[in-house]
Coordinates of N, CA and C in Angstrom, one line a residue:
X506 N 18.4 -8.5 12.3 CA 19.3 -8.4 11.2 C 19.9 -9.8 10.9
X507 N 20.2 -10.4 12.1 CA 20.9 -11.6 11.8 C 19.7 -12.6 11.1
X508 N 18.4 -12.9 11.5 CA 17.5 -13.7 11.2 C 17.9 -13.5 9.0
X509 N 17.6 -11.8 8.9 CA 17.6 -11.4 7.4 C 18.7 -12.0 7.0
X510 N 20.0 -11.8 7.5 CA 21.6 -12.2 7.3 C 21.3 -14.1 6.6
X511 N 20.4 -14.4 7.8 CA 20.5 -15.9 7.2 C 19.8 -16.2 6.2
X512 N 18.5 -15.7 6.2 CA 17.3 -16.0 4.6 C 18.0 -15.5 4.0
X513 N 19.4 -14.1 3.7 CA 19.6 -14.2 2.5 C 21.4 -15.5 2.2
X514 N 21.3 -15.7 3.0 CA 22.4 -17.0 2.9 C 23.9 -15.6 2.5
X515 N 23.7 -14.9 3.8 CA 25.1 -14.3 3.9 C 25.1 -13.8 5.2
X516 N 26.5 -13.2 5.5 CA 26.6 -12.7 6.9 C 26.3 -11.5 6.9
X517 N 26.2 -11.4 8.7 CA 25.8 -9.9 9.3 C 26.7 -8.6 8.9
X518 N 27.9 -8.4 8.7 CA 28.3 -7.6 8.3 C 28.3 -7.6 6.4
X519 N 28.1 -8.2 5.7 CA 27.6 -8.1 4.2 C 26.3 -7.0 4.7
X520 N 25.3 -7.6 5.5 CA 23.6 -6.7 5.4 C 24.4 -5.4 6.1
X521 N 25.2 -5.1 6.7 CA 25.3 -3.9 7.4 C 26.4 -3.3 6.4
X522 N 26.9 -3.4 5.6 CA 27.8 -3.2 4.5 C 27.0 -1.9 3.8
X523 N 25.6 -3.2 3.2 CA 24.9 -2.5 2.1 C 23.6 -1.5 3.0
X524 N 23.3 -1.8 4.6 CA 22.4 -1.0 5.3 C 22.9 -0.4 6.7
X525 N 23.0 0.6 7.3 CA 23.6 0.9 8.7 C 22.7 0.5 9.7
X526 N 21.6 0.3 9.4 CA 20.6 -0.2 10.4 C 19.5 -0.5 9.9
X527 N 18.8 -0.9 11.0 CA 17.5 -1.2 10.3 C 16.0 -0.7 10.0
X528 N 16.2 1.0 9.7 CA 15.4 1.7 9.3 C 15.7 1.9 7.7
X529 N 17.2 1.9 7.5 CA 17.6 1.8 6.3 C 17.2 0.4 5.1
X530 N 17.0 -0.3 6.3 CA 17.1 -1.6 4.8 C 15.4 -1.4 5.2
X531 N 14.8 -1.3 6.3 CA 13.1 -1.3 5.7 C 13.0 0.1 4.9
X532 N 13.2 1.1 4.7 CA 13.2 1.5 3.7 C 13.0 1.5 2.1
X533 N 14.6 0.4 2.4 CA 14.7 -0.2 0.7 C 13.7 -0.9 0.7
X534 N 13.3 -1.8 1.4 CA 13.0 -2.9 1.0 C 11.7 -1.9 0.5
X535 N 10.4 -1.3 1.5 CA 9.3 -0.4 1.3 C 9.5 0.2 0.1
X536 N 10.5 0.7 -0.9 CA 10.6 1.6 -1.9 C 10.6 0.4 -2.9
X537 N 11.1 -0.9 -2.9 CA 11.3 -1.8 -3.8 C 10.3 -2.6 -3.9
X538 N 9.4 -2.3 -3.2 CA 7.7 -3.5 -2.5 C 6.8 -2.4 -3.7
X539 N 6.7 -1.2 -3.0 CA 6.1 0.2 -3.5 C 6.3 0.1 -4.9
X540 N 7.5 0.1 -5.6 CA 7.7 0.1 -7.1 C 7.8 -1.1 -7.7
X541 N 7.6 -2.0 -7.2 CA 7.3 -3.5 -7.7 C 5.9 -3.2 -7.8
X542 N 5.3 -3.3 -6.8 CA 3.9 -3.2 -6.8 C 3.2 -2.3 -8.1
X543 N 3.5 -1.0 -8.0 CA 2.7 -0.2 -9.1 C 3.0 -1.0 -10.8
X544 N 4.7 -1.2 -10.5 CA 5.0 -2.0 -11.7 C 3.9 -2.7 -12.9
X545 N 3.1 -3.5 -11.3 CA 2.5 -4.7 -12.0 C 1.0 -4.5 -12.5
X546 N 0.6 -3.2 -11.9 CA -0.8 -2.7 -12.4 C -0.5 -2.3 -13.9
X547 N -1.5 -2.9 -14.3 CA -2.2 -3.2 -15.7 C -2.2 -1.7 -16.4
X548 N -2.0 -1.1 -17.2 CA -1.6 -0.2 -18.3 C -2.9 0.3 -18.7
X549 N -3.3 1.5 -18.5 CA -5.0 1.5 -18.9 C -4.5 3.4 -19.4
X550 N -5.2 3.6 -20.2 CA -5.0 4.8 -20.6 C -6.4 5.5 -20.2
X551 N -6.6 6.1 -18.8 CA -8.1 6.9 -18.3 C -8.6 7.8 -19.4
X552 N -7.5 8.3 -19.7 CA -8.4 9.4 -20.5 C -8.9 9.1 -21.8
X553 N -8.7 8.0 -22.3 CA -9.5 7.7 -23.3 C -10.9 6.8 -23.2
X554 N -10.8 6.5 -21.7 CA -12.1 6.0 -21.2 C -12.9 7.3 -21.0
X555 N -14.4 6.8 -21.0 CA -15.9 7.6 -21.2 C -15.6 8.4 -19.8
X556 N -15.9 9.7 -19.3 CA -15.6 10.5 -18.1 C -16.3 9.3 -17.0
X557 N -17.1 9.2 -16.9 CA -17.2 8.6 -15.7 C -16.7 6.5 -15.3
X558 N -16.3 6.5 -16.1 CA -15.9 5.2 -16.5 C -14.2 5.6 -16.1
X559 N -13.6 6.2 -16.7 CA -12.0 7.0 -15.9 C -12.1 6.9 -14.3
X560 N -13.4 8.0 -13.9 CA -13.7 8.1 -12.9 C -13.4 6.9 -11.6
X561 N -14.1 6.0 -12.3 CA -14.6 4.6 -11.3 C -13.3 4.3 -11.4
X562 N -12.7 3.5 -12.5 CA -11.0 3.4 -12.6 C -10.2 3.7 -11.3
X563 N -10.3 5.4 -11.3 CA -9.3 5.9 -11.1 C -9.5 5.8 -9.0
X564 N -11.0 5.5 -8.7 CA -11.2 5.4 -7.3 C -10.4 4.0 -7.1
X565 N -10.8 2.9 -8.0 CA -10.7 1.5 -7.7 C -9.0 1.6 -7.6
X566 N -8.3 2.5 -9.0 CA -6.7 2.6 -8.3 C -6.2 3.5 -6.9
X567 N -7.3 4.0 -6.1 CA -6.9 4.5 -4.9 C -6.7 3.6 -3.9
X568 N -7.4 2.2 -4.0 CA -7.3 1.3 -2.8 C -6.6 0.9 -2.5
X569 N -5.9 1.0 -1.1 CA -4.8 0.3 -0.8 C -4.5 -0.8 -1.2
X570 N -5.6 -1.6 -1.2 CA -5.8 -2.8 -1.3 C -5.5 -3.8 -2.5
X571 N -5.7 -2.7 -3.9 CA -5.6 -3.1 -5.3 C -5.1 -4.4 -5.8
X572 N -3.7 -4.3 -4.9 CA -2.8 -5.7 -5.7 C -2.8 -6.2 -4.3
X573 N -3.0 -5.8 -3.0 CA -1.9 -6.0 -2.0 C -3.3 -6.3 -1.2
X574 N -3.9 -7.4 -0.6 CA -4.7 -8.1 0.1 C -4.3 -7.6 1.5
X575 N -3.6 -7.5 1.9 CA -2.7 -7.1 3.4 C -2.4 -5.6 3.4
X576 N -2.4 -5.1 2.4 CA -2.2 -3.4 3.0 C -2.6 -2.8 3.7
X577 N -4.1 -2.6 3.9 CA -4.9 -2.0 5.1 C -4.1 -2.3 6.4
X578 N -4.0 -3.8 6.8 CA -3.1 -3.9 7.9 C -1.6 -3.3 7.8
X579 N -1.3 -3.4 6.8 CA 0.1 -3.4 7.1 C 0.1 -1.7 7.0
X580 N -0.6 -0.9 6.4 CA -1.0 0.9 6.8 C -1.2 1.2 8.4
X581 N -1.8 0.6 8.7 CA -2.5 0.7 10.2 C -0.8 0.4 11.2
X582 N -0.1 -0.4 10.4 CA 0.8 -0.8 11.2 C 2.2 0.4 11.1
X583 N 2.3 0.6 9.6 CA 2.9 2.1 9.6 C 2.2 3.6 10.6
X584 N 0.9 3.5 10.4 CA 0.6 4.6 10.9 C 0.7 4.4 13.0
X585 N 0.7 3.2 13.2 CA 1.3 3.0 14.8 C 2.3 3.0 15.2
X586 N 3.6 3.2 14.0 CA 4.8 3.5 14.5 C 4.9 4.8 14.2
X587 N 3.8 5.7 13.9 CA 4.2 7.9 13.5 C 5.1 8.5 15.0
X588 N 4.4 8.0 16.1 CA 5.1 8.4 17.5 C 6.5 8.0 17.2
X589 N 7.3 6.6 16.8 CA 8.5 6.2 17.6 C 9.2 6.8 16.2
X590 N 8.7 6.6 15.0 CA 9.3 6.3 13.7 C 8.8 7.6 12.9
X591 N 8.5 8.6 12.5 CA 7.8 9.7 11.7 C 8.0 9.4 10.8
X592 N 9.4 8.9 10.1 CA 10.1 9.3 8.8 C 9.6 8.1 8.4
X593 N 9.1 7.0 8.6 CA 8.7 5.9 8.3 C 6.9 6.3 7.6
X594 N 6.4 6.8 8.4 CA 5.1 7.4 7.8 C 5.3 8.1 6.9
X595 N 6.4 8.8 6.7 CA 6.5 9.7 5.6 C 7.0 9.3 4.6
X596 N 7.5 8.1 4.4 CA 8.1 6.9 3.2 C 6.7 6.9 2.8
X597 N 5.6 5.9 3.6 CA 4.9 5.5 3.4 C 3.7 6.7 2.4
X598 N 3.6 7.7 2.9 CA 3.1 8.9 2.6 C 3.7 9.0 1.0
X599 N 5.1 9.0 0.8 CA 5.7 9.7 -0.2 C 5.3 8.4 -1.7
X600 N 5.6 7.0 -1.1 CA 5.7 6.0 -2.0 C 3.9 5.1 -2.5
X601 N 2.8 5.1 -1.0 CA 2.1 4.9 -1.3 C 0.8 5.5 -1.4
X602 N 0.6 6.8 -0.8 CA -0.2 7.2 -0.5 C -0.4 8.1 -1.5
X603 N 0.5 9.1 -1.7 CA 0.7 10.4 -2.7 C 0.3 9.7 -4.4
X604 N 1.3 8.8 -4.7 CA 1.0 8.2 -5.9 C -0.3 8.0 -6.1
X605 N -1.3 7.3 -5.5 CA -2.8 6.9 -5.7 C -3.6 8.0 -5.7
X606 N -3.6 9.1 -4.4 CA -4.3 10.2 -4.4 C -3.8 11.0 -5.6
X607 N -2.4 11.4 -6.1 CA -2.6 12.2 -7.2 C -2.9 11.6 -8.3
X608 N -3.5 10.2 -8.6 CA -3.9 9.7 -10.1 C -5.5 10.3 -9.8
X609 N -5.6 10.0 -8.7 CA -7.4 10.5 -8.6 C -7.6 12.5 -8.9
X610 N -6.7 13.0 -8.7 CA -6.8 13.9 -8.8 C -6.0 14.7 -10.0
X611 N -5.1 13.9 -11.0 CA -4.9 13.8 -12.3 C -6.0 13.7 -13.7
X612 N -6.9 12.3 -13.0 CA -8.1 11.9 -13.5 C -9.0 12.9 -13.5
X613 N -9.2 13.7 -12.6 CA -10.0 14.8 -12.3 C -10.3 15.8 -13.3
X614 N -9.0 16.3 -13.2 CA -8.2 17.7 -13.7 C -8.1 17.1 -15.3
X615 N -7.7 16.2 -15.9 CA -8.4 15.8 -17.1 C -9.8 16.1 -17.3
X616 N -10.4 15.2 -16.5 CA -12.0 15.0 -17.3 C -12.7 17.1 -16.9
X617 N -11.7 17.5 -16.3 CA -12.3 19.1 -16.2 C -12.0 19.4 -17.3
X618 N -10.6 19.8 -17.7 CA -10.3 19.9 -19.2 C -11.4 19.4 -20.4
X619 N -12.0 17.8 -20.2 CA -12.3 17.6 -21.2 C -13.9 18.2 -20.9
X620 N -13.7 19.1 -19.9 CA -15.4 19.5 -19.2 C -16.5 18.7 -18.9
X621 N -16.0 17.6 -18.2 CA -16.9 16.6 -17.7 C -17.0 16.5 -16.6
X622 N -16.0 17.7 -15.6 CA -16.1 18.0 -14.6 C -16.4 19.3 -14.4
X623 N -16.8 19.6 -13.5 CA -17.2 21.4 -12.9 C -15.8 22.0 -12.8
X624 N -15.5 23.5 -13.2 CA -14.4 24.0 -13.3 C -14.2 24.3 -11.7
X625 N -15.0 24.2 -11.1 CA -15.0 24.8 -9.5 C -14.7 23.0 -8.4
X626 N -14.7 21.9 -9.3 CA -14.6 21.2 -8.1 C -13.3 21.0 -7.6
X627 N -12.8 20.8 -6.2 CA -12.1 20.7 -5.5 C -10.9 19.0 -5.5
X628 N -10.3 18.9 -6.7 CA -10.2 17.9 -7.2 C -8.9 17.3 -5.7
X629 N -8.5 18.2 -4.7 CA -7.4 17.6 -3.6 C -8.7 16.6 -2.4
X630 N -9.6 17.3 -2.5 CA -10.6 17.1 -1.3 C -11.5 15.9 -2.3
X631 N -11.6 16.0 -2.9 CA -12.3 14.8 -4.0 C -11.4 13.6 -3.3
X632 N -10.3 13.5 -4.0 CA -9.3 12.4 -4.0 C -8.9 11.8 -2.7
X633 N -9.0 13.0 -1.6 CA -9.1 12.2 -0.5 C -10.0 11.6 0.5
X634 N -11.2 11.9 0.2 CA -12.2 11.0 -0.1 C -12.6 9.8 -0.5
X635 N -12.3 10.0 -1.8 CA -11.9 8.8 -2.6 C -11.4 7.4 -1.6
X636 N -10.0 7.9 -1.2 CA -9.1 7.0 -0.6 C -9.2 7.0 1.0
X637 N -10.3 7.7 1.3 CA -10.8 7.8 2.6 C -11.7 6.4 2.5
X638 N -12.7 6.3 1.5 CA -13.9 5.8 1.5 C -13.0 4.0 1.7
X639 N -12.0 3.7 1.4 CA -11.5 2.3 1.4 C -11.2 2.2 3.1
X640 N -10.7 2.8 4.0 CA -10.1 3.0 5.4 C -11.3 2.7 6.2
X641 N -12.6 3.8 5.9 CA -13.9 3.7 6.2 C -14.4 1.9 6.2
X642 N -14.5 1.3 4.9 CA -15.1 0.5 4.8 C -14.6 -0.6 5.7
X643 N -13.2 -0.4 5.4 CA -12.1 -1.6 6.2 C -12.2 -1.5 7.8
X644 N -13.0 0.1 7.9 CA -12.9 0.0 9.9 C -14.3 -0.5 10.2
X645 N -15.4 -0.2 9.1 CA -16.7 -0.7 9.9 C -16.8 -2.6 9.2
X646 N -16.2 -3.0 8.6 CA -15.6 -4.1 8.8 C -17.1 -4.7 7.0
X647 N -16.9 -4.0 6.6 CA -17.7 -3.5 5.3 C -16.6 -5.0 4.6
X648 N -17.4 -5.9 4.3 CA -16.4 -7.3 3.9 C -17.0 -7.2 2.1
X649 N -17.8 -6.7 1.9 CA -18.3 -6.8 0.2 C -18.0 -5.6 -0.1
X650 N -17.0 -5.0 -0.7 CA -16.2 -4.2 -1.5 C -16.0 -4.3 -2.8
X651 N -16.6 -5.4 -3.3 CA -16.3 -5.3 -5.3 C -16.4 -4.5 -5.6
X652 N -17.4 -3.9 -5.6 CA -18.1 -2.5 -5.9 C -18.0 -1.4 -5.6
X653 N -17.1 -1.2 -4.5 CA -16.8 -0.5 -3.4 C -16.5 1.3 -4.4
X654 N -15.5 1.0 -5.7 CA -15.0 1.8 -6.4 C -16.2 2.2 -7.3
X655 N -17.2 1.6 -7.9 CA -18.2 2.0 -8.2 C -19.2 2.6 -7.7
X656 N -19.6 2.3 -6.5 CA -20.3 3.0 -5.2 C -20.0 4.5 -4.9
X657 N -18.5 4.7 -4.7 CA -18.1 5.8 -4.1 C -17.9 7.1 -5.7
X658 N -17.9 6.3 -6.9 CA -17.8 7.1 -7.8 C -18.9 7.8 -8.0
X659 N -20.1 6.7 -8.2 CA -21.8 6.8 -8.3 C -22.1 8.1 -7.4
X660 N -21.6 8.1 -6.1 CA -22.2 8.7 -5.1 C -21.5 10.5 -5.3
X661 N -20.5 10.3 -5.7 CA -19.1 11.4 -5.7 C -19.8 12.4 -6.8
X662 N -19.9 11.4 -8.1 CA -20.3 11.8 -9.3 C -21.3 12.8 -9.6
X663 N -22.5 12.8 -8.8 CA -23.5 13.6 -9.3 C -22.7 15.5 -8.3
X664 N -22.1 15.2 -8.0 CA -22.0 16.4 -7.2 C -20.9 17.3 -8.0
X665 N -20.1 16.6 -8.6 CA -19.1 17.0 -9.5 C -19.1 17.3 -11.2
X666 N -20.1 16.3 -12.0 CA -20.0 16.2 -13.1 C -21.1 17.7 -13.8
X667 N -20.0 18.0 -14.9 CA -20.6 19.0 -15.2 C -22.0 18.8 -15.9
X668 N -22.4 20.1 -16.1 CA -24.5 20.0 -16.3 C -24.6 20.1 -18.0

């Protein structure tokens, strides 16, 4: 706290003023990173994109990784403090994880409406897939990813799209 106290060129009791400890200000800070971040992603309206064109989109916005070069590590790093810290995984759950999986499964539940999906597909189990397939690639150490969102749509695709 003192190191933070100094980068922001004030004292220890100012940061404990506005935080009681330090689960509280990583918090803020995680909720202010989290909503900066989405902030900055680019404005795209899926549903007026072609069904499978949404599709690809809407995988490429499940990756952790999108804006944030360092997320994968810095997930891995949340998910190793679930033993000491729970509520900390459950920030992370509520701010980054939920947001991404329900666009994939928003996109879904559209393109079904617009019947480009199967009334029967399973659009929770889709999405986490989806955002499985980035974790996968990042553990078997899969370094060509451009495509990564196109690949997993291609492959997803034929099993879901309606006949």
């Amino acid at each position: 706290m003192g190191d933070i106290a100094s980068d922001a060129g004030v004292t220890r009791p100012t940061i404990y003023r506005r935080w009681p400890g330090k689960f509280e200000l990583v918090v803020d800070a995680l909720d202010y990173g989290f909503r900066a971040q989405r902030a900055s992603y680019p404005g795209l309206e899926l549903e007026k994109l072609p069904p499978f064109d949404a599709f690809v989109e809407a995988v490429r916005r499940v990756d952790p990784c999108y804006f944030n070069p360092d997320a994968m590590v810095l997930m891995g790093n949340f998910m190793g403090e679930k033993l000491r810290t729970p509520a900390l995984l459950e920030i992370v759950r509520e701010h980054a994880v939920e947001p991404r999986v329900n666009l994939v499964e928003r996109v879904l539940e559209n393109l079904r409406d617009r019947k480009a999906v199967r009334a029967d597909v399973d659009t929770h189990t889709v999405a986490t897939l989806c955002f499985g397939a980035y974790y996968a690639a990042f553990l078997r150490g899969d370094t060509d990813t451009a495509d990564l969102a196109h690949r997993v749509a291609s492959t997803i695709w034929s099993g879901i799209a309606a006949s």
